[in-house]
Coordinates of C-alpha atoms in Angstrom, one line a residue:
M218 CA 110.7 98.9 109.8
T219 CA 110.0 95.1 110.2
R220 CA 107.5 95.5 107.3
K221 CA 110.2 96.8 104.9
L222 CA 112.7 94.2 105.9
D223 CA 109.9 91.4 105.4
S224 CA 109.3 93.1 101.9
L225 CA 112.9 93.1 101.2
Q226 CA 113.4 89.5 102.6
A227 CA 110.5 88.4 100.0
L228 CA 112.6 89.7 97.0
T229 CA 114.4 87.1 94.5
D230 CA 118.1 87.0 94.6
E231 CA 118.1 88.4 91.3
E232 CA 115.6 91.3 92.2
I233 CA 117.9 92.2 95.2
V234 CA 120.9 92.5 92.6
V235 CA 119.1 94.8 90.5
Q236 CA 118.1 97.1 93.5
I237 CA 121.9 96.9 94.5
V238 CA 122.9 98.0 91.0
T239 CA 120.3 100.2 89.6
A240 CA 119.3 102.1 92.8
N241 CA 122.8 101.8 94.4
K242 CA 121.2 100.2 97.7
R243 CA 124.4 98.3 98.4
E244 CA 123.3 97.7 101.8
L245 CA 121.0 95.0 100.5
F246 CA 124.2 92.8 99.8
S247 CA 123.7 91.7 103.4
I248 CA 120.6 90.0 102.4
L249 CA 122.3 87.9 99.7
Y250 CA 125.2 87.2 102.2
S251 CA 122.8 86.0 104.7
R252 CA 121.2 83.6 102.1
F253 CA 124.4 82.3 101.0
Q254 CA 127.1 82.4 103.3
K255 CA 126.6 78.9 104.9
R256 CA 126.4 77.4 101.6
V257 CA 129.5 79.3 100.1
F258 CA 131.3 78.2 103.4
D259 CA 130.3 74.4 103.2
K260 CA 131.8 74.6 99.7
C261 CA 134.8 75.9 100.7
Y262 CA 135.3 73.7 103.5
N263 CA 134.5 70.8 101.4
L264 CA 137.5 71.8 99.2
V265 CA 140.0 72.9 101.8
K266 CA 139.2 70.9 104.8
D267 CA 139.9 73.6 107.4
S268 CA 137.4 75.6 109.2
Q269 CA 139.4 78.9 109.7
L270 CA 140.8 78.7 106.1
A271 CA 137.2 77.9 105.0
K272 CA 135.9 81.2 106.8
E273 CA 138.6 83.3 105.3
L274 CA 138.0 82.1 101.9
T275 CA 134.3 82.6 102.3
Q276 CA 134.9 86.6 103.1
E277 CA 137.3 86.8 100.1
I278 CA 134.5 85.2 98.0
F279 CA 131.8 87.6 99.4
T280 CA 134.0 90.8 99.2
K281 CA 134.9 89.7 95.4
A282 CA 131.3 89.2 94.8
F283 CA 130.2 92.6 96.2
E284 CA 132.9 94.3 94.1
K285 CA 131.7 92.6 91.3
I286 CA 128.0 92.6 91.7
D287 CA 127.3 95.0 88.6
K288 CA 129.0 92.6 86.4
F289 CA 126.0 90.1 87.2
R290 CA 123.9 89.8 84.1
G291 CA 121.2 87.8 85.1
E292 CA 122.2 85.2 82.3
A293 CA 122.2 82.6 85.2
T294 CA 120.7 82.3 88.7
F295 CA 122.6 84.5 91.4
S296 CA 123.4 81.0 93.2
S297 CA 125.2 79.9 90.0
W298 CA 127.1 83.1 89.7
I299 CA 128.1 82.9 93.3
Y300 CA 128.9 79.5 93.2
V301 CA 131.2 79.6 90.1
I302 CA 132.9 82.7 92.2
T303 CA 133.5 80.2 95.0
Y304 CA 134.9 77.4 92.9
N305 CA 137.0 79.7 91.1
H306 CA 138.3 81.3 94.1
C307 CA 139.1 78.0 96.1
I308 CA 140.9 76.2 92.9
E309 CA 142.9 79.5 92.6
F310 CA 143.9 79.3 96.2
L311 CA 144.7 75.4 95.9
R312 CA 146.7 75.9 92.7
H313 CA 148.9 78.8 94.2
K314 CA 149.0 78.1 97.7
R315 CA 148.9 74.3 98.1
K316 CA 150.8 74.0 94.8
L317 CA 148.1 71.3 93.7
H318 CA 148.4 71.4 90.0
Y319 CA 146.0 68.9 88.4
P320 CA 147.9 67.8 85.2
E321 CA 151.0 66.9 87.6
W322 CA 148.8 65.2 90.2
N323 CA 146.8 63.3 87.3
G324 CA 150.1 62.0 85.9
S325 CA 151.2 60.5 89.3
H326 CA 147.7 59.1 90.1
E327 CA 146.7 57.6 86.7
I328 CA 144.1 54.8 86.8
A329 CA 144.3 51.7 84.6
E330 CA 141.8 53.0 82.0
I331 CA 139.0 55.4 81.5
V332 CA 136.0 53.2 81.3
D333 CA 133.0 54.8 79.7
E334 CA 130.8 54.0 82.8
S335 CA 127.2 54.7 82.7
E336 CA 125.5 57.5 84.5
K337 CA 123.3 55.1 86.4
E338 CA 126.5 53.2 87.9
F339 CA 127.7 56.7 89.1
A340 CA 124.4 57.7 90.3
K341 CA 123.8 54.5 92.4
I342 CA 126.8 55.2 94.8
K343 CA 125.6 56.1 98.1
Y344 CA 125.7 59.7 99.3
D345 CA 128.2 58.9 102.3
R346 CA 130.4 56.6 100.4
M347 CA 130.6 59.5 97.5
L348 CA 131.8 62.0 100.2
Q349 CA 134.3 59.5 101.4
I350 CA 135.6 58.8 98.0
F351 CA 135.6 62.6 97.2
D352 CA 138.4 63.0 99.8
Q353 CA 140.6 60.5 97.9
I354 CA 140.5 62.5 94.5
H355 CA 142.0 65.6 93.6
P356 CA 140.2 69.0 94.7
E357 CA 139.7 69.9 90.8
E358 CA 138.1 66.6 90.0
K359 CA 135.8 67.0 93.1
T360 CA 135.0 70.5 92.2
L361 CA 134.1 69.5 88.5
L362 CA 131.8 67.0 89.9
L363 CA 130.2 69.1 92.5
M364 CA 129.6 72.0 89.7
K365 CA 128.1 69.2 87.4
Y366 CA 126.0 67.0 89.5
L367 CA 125.4 69.0 92.9
D368 CA 125.0 72.6 91.5
N369 CA 123.9 71.7 88.0
L370 CA 126.1 74.6 86.4
P371 CA 126.2 74.7 82.8
M372 CA 129.5 73.2 80.9
K373 CA 130.4 77.0 79.9
S374 CA 130.8 77.6 83.7
I375 CA 132.6 74.9 84.6
Q376 CA 135.2 75.4 81.8
E377 CA 135.5 79.2 82.6
T378 CA 136.1 78.4 86.4
L379 CA 138.9 75.9 85.3
K380 CA 140.3 78.0 82.6
I381 CA 140.0 75.1 80.2
S382 CA 138.3 74.1 76.9
E383 CA 135.0 72.6 76.9
S384 CA 136.5 69.5 75.5
A385 CA 139.1 69.3 78.3
A386 CA 136.4 69.9 81.0
K387 CA 134.3 67.1 79.6
M388 CA 137.3 64.8 79.7
R389 CA 137.9 65.6 83.3
I390 CA 134.7 65.0 84.3
K391 CA 134.7 61.6 82.5
R392 CA 138.1 61.1 84.2
A393 CA 136.9 62.1 87.5
K394 CA 133.6 60.0 87.3
A395 CA 135.9 57.0 86.2
R396 CA 138.1 57.4 89.4
V397 CA 135.1 57.5 91.7
L398 CA 133.9 54.5 90.3
Y399 CA 137.4 53.0 90.3
L400 CA 137.7 53.9 93.8
Y401 CA 134.4 52.8 94.8
K402 CA 134.9 49.4 93.4
I403 CA 138.3 48.9 95.2
N404 CA 136.8 50.3 98.5
Y405 CA 133.5 48.8 98.7
E406 CA 132.4 46.2 96.0
N407 CA 135.8 44.2 96.3
N408 CA 135.7 44.3 100.4
G409 CA 132.1 42.7 100.2
H410 CA 130.5 45.9 101.7

């Protein structure tokens, strides 16, 4: 029994999905759950800042992934696929339950101007400070930046998650980076830290 479990654990995520879909071995989903549960929870918590709510969202996301597992086409990695579901689910939750609509929020939190800052300047912000700044921006901006820079998701996945055009996604990423740099300068550079 242990030998069989070890051989299953050695399978890639994508190989497990093939087994689930083609051989109807739905019980193997528990392996994917154990591999990704903590990361999905962390992403949920990062967006909603409530442990109990993040647990509930995580369960909903895995239920949704289990129900849609046959839609996984292998065009991206399983991790990318589950992260897109995660971000999409959390954004929908925030939009509907918390009434956090980005266009309205952005209108009342406009920054002076969108400066085309270099990737180098954005990349040199220290991780702990970046996390503090992320708590000051809109969850959709945070999601965009996490999807692009942490999870390295393609622009197509980002735009589909937020249900916006590619040009809108690029503009929102640019705006989010500008807001992070602006807040960084106000919070750290202007204070001599």
